[in-house]
CSV table of C-alpha atoms in Angstrom, one decimal:
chain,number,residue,atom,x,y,z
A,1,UNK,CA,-51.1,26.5,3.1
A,2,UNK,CA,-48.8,23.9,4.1
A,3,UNK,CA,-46.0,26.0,2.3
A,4,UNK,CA,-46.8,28.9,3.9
A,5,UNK,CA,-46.7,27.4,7.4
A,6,UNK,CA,-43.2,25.7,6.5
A,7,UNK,CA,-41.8,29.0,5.3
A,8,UNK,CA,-43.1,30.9,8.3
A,9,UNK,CA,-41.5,28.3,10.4
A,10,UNK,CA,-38.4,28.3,8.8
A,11,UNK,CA,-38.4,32.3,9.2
A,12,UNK,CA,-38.8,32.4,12.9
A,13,UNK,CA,-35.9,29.6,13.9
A,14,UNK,CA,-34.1,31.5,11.2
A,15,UNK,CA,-34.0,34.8,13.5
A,16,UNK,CA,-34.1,32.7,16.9
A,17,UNK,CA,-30.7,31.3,15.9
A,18,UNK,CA,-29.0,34.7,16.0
A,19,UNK,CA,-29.7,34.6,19.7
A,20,UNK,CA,-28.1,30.7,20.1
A,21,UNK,CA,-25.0,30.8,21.7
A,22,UNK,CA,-23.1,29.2,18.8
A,23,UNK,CA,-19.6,28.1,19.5
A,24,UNK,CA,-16.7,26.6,17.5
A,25,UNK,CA,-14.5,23.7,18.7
A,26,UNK,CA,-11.0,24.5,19.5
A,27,UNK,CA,-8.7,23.2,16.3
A,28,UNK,CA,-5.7,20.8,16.5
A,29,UNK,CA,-4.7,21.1,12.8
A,30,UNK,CA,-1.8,19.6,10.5
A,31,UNK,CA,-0.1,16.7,9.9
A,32,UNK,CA,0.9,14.5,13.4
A,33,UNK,CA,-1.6,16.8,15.3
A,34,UNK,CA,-3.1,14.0,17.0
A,35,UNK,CA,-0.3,13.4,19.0
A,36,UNK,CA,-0.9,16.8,20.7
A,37,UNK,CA,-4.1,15.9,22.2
A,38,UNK,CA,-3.5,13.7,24.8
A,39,UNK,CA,-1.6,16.9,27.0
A,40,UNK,CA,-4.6,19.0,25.7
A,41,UNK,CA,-6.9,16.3,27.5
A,42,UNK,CA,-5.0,16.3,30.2
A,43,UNK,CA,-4.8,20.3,30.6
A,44,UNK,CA,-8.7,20.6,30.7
A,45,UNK,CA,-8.5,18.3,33.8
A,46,UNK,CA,-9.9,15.0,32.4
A,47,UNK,CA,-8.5,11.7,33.7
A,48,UNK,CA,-10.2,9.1,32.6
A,49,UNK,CA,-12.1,8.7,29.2
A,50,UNK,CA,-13.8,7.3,26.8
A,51,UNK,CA,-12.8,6.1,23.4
A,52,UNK,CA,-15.6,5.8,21.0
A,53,UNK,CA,-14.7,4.1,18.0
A,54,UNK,CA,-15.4,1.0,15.5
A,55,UNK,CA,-13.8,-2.5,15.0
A,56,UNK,CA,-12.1,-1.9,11.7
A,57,UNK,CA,-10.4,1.3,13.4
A,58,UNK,CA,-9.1,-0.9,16.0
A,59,UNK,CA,-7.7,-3.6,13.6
A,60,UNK,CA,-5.8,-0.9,11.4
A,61,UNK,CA,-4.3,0.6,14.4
A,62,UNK,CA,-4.7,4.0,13.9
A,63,UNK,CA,-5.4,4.9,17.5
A,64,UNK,CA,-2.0,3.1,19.3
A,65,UNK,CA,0.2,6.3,18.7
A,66,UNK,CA,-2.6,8.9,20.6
A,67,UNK,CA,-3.5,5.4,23.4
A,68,UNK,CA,0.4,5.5,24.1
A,69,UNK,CA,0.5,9.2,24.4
A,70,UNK,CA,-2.6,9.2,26.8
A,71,UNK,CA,-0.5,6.3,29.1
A,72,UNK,CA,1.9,8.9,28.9
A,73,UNK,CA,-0.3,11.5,29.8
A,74,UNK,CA,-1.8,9.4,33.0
A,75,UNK,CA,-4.8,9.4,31.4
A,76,UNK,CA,-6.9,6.2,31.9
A,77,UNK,CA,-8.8,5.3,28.5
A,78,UNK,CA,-11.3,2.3,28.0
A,79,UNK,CA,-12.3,1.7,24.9
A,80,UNK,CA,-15.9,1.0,23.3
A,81,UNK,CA,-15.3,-0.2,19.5
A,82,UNK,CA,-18.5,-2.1,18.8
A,83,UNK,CA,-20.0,0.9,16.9
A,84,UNK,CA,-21.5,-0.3,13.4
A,85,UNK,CA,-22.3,2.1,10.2
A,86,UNK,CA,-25.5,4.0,10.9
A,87,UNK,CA,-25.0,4.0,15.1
A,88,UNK,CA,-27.6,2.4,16.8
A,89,UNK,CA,-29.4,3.5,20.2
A,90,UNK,CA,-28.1,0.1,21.4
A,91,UNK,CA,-24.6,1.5,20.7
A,92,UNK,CA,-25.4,4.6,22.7
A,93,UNK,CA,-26.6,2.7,25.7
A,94,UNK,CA,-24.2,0.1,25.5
A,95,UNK,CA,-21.1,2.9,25.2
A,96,UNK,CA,-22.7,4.7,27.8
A,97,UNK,CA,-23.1,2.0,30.4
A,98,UNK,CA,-19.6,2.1,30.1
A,99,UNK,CA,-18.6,5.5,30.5
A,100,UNK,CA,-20.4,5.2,33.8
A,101,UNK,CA,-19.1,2.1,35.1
A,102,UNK,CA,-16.0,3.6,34.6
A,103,UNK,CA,-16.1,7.1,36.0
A,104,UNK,CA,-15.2,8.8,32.9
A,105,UNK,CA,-14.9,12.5,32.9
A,106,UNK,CA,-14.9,12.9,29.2
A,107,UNK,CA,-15.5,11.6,25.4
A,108,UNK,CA,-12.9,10.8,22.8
A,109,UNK,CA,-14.9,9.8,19.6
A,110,UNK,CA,-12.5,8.5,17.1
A,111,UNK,CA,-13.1,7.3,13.5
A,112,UNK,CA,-15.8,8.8,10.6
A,113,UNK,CA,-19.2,9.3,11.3
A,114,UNK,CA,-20.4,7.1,13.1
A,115,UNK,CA,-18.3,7.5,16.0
A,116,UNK,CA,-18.6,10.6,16.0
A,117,UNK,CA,-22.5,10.2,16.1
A,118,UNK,CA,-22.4,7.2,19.1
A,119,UNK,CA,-20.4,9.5,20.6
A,120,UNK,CA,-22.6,12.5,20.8
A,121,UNK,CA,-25.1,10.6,21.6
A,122,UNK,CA,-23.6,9.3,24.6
A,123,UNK,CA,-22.6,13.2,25.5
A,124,UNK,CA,-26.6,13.8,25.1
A,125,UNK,CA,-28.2,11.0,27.4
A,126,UNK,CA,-25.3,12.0,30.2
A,127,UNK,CA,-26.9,15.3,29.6
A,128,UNK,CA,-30.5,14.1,30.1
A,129,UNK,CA,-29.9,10.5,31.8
A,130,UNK,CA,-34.1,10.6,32.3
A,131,UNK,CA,-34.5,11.0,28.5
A,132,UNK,CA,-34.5,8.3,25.9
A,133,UNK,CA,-32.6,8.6,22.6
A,134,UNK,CA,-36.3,8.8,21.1
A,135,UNK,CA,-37.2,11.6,23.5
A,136,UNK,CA,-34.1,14.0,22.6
A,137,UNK,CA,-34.6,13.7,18.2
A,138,UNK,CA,-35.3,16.8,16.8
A,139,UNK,CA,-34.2,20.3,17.2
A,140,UNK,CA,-32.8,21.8,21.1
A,141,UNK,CA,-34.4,19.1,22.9
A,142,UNK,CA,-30.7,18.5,25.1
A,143,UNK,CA,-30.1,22.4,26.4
A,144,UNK,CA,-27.5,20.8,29.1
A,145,UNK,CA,-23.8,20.7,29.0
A,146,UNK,CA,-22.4,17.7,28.1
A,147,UNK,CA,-18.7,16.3,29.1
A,148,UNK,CA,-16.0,17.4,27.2
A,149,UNK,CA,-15.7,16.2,23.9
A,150,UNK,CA,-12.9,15.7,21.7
A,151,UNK,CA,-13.6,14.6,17.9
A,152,UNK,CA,-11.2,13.0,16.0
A,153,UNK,CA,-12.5,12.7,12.5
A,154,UNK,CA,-10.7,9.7,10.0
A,155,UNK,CA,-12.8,10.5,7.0
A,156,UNK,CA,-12.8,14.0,5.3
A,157,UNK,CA,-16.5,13.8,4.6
A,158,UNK,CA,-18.7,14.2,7.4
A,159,UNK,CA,-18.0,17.7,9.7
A,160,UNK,CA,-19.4,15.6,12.7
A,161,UNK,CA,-16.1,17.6,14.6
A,162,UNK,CA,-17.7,21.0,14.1
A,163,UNK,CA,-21.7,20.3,14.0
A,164,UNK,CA,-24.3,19.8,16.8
A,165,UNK,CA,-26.1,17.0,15.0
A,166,UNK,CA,-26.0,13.4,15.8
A,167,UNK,CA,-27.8,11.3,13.6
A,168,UNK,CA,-29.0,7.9,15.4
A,169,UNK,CA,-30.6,5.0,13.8
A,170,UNK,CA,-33.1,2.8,15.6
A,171,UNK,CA,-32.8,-0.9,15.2
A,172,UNK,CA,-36.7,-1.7,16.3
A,173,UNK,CA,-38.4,0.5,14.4
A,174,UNK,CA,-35.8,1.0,11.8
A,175,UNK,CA,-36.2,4.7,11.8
A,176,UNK,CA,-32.7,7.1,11.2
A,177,UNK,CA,-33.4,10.8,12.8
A,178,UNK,CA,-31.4,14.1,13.6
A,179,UNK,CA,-31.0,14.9,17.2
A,180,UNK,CA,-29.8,18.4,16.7
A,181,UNK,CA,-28.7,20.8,19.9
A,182,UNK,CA,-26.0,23.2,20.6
A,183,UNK,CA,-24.4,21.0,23.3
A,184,UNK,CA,-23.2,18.3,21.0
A,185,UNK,CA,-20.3,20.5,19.3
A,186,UNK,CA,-17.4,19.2,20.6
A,187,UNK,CA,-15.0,21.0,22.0
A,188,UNK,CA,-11.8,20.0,20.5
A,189,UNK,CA,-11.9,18.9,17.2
A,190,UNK,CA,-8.4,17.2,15.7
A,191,UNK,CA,-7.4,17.8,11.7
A,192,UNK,CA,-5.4,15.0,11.2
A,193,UNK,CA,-4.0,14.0,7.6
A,194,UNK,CA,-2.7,11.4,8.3
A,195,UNK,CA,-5.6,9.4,10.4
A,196,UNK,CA,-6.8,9.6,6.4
A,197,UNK,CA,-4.1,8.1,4.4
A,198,UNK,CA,-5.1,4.5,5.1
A,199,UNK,CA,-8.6,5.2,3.6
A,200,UNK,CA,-9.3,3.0,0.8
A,201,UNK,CA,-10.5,5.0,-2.3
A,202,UNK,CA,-14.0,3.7,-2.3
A,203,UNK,CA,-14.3,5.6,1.2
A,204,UNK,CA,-12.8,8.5,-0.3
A,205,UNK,CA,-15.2,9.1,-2.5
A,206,UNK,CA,-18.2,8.6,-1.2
A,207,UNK,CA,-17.1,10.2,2.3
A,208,UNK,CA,-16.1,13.7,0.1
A,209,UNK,CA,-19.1,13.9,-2.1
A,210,UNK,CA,-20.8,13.6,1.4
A,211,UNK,CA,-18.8,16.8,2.3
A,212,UNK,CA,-19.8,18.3,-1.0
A,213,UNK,CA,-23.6,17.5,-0.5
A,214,UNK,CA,-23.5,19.2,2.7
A,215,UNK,CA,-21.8,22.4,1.4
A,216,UNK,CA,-24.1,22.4,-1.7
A,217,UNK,CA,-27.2,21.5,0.8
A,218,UNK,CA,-26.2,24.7,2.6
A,219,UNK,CA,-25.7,27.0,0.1
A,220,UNK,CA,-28.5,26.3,-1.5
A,221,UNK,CA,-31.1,26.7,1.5
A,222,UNK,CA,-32.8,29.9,2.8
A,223,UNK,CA,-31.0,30.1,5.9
A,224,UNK,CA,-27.6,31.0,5.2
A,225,UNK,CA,-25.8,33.7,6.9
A,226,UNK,CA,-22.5,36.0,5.2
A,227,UNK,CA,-20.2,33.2,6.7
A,228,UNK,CA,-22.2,30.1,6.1
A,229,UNK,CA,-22.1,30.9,2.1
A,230,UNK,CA,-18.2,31.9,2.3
A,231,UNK,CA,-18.1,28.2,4.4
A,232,UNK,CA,-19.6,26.7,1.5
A,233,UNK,CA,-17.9,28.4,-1.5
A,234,UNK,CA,-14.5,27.0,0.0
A,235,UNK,CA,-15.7,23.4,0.6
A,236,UNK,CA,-17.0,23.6,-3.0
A,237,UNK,CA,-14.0,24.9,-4.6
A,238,UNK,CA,-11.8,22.9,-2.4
A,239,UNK,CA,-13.8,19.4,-2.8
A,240,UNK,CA,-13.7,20.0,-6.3
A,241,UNK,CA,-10.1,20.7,-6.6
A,242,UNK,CA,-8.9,18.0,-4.5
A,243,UNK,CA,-10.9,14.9,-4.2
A,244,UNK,CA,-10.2,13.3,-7.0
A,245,UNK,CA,-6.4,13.5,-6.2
A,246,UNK,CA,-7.2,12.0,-3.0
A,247,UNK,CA,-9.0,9.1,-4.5
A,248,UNK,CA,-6.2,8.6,-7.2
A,249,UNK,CA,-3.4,8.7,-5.0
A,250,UNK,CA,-4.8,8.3,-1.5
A,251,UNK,CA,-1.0,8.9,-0.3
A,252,UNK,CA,-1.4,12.7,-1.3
A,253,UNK,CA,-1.0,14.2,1.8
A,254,UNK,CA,-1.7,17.6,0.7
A,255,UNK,CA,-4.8,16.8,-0.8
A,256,UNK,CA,-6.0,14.9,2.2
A,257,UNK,CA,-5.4,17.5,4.4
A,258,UNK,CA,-7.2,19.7,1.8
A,259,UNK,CA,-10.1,17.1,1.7
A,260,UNK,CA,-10.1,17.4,5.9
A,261,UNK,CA,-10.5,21.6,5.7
A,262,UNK,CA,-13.4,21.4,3.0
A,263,UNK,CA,-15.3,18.9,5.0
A,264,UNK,CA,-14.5,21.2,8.2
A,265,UNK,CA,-15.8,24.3,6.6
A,266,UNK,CA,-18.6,22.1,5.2
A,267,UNK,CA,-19.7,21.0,8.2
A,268,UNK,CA,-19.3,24.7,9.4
A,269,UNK,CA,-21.6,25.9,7.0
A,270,UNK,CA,-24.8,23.1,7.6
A,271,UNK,CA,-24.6,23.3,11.3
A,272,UNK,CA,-26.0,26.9,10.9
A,273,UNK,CA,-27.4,26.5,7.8
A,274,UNK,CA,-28.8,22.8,7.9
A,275,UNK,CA,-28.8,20.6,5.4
A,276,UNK,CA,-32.3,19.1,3.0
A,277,UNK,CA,-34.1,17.0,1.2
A,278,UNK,CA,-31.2,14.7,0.1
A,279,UNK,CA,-30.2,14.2,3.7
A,280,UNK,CA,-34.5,13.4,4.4
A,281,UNK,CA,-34.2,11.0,1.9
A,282,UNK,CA,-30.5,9.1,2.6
A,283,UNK,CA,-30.9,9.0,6.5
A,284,UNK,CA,-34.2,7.3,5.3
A,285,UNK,CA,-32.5,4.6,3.0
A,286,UNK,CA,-30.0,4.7,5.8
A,287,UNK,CA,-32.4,3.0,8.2
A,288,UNK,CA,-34.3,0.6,5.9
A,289,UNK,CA,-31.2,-0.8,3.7
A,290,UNK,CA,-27.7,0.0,5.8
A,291,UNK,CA,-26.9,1.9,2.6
A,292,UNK,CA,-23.9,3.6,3.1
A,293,UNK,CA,-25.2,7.6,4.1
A,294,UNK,CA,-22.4,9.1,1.4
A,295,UNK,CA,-23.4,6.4,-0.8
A,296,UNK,CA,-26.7,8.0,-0.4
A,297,UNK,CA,-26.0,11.3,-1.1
A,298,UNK,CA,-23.6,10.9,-3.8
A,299,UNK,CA,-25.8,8.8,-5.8
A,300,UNK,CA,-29.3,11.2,-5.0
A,301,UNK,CA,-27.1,14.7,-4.9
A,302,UNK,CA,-27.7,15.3,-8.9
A,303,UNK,CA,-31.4,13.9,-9.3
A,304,UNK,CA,-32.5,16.4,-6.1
A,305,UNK,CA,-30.8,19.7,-7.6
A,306,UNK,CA,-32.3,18.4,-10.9
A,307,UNK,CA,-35.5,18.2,-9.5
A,308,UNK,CA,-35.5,21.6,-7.8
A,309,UNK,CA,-35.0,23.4,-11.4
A,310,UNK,CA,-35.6,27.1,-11.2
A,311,UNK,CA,-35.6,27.3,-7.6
A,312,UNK,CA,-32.3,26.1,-6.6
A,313,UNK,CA,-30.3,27.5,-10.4
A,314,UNK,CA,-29.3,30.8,-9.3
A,315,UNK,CA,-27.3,29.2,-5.7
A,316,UNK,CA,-25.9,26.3,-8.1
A,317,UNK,CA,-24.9,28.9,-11.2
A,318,UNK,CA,-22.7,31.0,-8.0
A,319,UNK,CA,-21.3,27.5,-6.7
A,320,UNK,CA,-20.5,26.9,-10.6
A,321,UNK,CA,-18.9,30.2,-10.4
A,322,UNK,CA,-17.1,29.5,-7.9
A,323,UNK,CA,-15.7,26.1,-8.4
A,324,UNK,CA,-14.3,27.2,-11.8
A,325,UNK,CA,-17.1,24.9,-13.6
A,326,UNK,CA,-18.5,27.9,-15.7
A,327,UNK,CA,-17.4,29.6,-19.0
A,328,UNK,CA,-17.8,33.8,-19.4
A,329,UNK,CA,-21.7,34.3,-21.0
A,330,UNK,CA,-23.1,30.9,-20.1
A,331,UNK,CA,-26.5,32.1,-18.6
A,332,UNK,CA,-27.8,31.0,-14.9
A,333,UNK,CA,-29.6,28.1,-16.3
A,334,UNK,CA,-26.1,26.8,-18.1
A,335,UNK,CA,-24.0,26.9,-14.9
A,336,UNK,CA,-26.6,25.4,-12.7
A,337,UNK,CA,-26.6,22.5,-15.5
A,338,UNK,CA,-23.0,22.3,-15.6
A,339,UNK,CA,-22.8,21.8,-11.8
A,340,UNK,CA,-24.7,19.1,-11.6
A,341,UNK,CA,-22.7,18.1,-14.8
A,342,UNK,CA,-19.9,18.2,-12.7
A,343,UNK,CA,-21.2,16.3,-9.7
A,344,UNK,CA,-22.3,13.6,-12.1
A,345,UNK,CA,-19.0,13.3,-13.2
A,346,UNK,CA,-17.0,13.3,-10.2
A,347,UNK,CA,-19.3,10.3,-9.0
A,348,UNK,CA,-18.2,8.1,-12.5
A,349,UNK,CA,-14.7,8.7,-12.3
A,350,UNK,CA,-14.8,7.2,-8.5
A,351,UNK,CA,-17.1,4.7,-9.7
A,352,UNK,CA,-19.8,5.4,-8.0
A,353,UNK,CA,-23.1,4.1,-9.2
A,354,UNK,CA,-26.0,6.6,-10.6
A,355,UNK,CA,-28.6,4.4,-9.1
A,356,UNK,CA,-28.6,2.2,-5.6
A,357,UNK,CA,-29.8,-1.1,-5.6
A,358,UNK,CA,-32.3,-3.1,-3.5
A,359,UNK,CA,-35.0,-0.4,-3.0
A,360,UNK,CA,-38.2,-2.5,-2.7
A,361,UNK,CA,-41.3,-0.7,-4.3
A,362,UNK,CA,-43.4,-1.8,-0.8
A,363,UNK,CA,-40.9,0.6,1.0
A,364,UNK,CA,-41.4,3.3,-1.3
A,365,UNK,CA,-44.4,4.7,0.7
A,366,UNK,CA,-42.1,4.3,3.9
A,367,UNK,CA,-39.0,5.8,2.7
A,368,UNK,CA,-41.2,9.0,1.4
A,369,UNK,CA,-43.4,9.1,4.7
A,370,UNK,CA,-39.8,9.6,6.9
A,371,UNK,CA,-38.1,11.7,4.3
A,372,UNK,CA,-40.6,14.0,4.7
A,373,UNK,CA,-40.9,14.2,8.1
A,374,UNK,CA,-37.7,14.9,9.2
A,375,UNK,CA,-37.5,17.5,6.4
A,376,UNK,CA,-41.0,19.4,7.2
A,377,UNK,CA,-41.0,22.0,8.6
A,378,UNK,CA,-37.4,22.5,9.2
A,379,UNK,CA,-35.3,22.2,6.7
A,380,UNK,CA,-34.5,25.4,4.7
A,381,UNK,CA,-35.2,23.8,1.2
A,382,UNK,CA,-35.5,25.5,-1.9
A,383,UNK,CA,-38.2,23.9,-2.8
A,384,UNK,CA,-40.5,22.0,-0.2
A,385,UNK,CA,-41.4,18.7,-1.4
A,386,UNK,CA,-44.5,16.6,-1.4
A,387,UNK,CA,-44.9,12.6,-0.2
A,388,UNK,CA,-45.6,12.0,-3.7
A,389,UNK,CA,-42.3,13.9,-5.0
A,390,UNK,CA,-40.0,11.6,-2.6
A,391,UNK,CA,-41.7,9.1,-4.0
A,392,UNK,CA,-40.7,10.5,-7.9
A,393,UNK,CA,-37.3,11.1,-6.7
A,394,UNK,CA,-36.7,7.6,-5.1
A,395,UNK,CA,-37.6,5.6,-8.1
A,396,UNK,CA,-35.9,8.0,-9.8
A,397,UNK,CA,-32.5,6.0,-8.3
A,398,UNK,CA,-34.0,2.7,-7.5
A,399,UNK,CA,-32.9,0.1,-9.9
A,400,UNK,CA,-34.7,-2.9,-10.1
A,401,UNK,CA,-34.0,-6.5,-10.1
A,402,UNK,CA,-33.0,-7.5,-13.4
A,403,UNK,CA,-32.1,-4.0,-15.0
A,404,UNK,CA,-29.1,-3.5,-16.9
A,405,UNK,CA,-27.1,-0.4,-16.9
């Protein structure tokens, strides 16, 4: 009955959506792109702003070109950099207080995820200054405009430039949740290649096989539309094709800029399409262990589209297809196998782990109890999973004190 009921809800937000106004940022694409911004901030009448970003950003000096072409400009810029990995509601509040302070007409969020995140955030409680970050999780909850928005991504791996989720972790209750709305697109999103060429091949990885998950995650889910699955077919094939060379040679400028499209078109895709269970259960490891949230995925991507069997082969055999993974005559079953072949290989040639360590088995209940709350009723899944099967799935990865590889 439960089923039924997620299915049915699924269904109806499925059709609602075709009625959403859904809008695409405006693209600054290519290599030295970035340094086209600060007249395109300066055209849509904003004068003063905020930079979002992180401390490590700051110390490589990525942003001194784009801060010198804003003086330029006349644009007055202060800077918040104190966002941490998995942005907190502190972060919000703190980078908000000073947007206001300041009189800042607009939002430059600058670095991978997580400013990105902080910075829709921000966007979302100057939307609704009487809600509370708690208040505004889950699905439309925002419905205002918020101030312009201009998203310059330094990873290729998490779409945050082209998707209208922000994903917020609370440091009290050590909860990680969606807060999903329309508003929190940006509206100028910047395709860089070289913002990425300074990140360190461990970041590579994990930040692409984020990109991959959430193309895979899409594809796979009953809510695609004609575009979402042509969305996801690129990022595949393009993910597949070129993130290795980026993590073997991370001065590959093609391949970055490659790597910056696929997780673009990814993020394309899952904004419409959302993303499932592997997401439930990383933005729950997320909040209890800091783990790294393409850490997360990479490692629990194979062991998910495992689990699903039959009910996800048919999506994976086309993404096989696709991705030039499959031979002529292999049967459904084969290429679904040899995709997840494929992902499982991709992670050991980056050196990525097949298990994550420091999952206690007290959290276990914890970890399954959020996983599958944020992924019921919502998420398009091909198979809805019980509190139990989280469970199965997240000892699955756990390795325990002690074990050897």
């Amino acid at each position: 009955m439960y089923e039924f009921y997620c299915r049915l809800y699924q269904t109806l937000f499925r059709m609602a959506a075709y009625a959403l106004p859904w809008r695409r940022p405006e693209l600054l694409q290519g290599e030295n792109s970035l340094q086209k911004l600060p007249a395109l901030i300066k055209k849509k009448g904003v004068e003063r702003v905020l930079v979002v970003t992180d401390k490590g950003l700051s110390a490589l000096g990525l942003m001194e070109g784009f801060l010198s072409g804003l003086r330029d400009a006349g644009i007055v810029f202060f800077i918040y950099d104190r966002t941490v990995p998995n942005p907190t509601v502190d972060n919000i509040e703190e980078a908000l207080g000073l947007y206001t302070s300041e009189g800042c007409q607009g939002i430059v969020a600058f670095g991978g995820g997580s400013p990105l995140d902080c910075a829709k955030g921000v966007g979302a409680r100057l939307a609704r200054p009487h809600k509370t970050m708690s208040q505004l999780r889950g699905t439309l909850k925002i419905r205002k405009a918020i101030p312009p928005l201009f998203a310059v991504p330094t990873t290729a791996g998490t779409g945050s430039e082209t998707t209208l989720t922000a994903v917020i972790t609370d440091s009290a209750t050590k909860e990680k949740y969606p807060v999903n709305d329309l508003a929190l697109i940006p509206h100028v999103a910047v395709l860089d290649p070289v913002l990425t060429l300074k990140l360190p091949p461990s970041l590579t990885a994990t930040t692409g096989m984020d990109a991959l998950c959430h193309a895979v995650e899409a594809y796979i889910g009953r809510s695609n539309t004609r575009k979402t699955k042509e969305y996801s077919k690129r990022a595949t094939a393009l993910i597949f094709e070129n993130l290795y060379k980026a993590y073997a040679d991370g001065t590959d400028l093609e391949a970055r800029g490659r790597m910056l499209q696929a997780s673009h078109e990814a993020g394309l895709a899952f904004t419409r399409a959302y993303v499932g269970n592997i997401h439930a259960i990383a933005h729950a490891l997320g909040a209890l262990y800091s783990i790294p949230h393409g850490l997360a995925n990479a490692v629990l991507m194979p062991y998910v589209l495992e689990y699903y069997g039959p009910a996800a082969q048919s999506s994976l055999a086309e993404l096989a297809d696709w991705a030039g993974l499959a031979a002529a005559g292999d049967s459904t079953a084969d290429k679904a196998a040899k995709f997840i072949a494929a992902i499982q290989e991709l992670n050991r040639v980056m050196q990525i782990p097949d298990h994550i360590e420091g999952i206690a088995e007290q959290d276990l209940d914890a970890i399954a109890a959020r996983a599958y709350r944020e992924a019921n009723p919502f998420y398009p899944v091909p198979k809805i999973l019980s509190k139990m099967e989280f469970i199965k799935i997240v000892q699955m990865i756990r390795k325990e004190e002690g074990a050897t590889e």
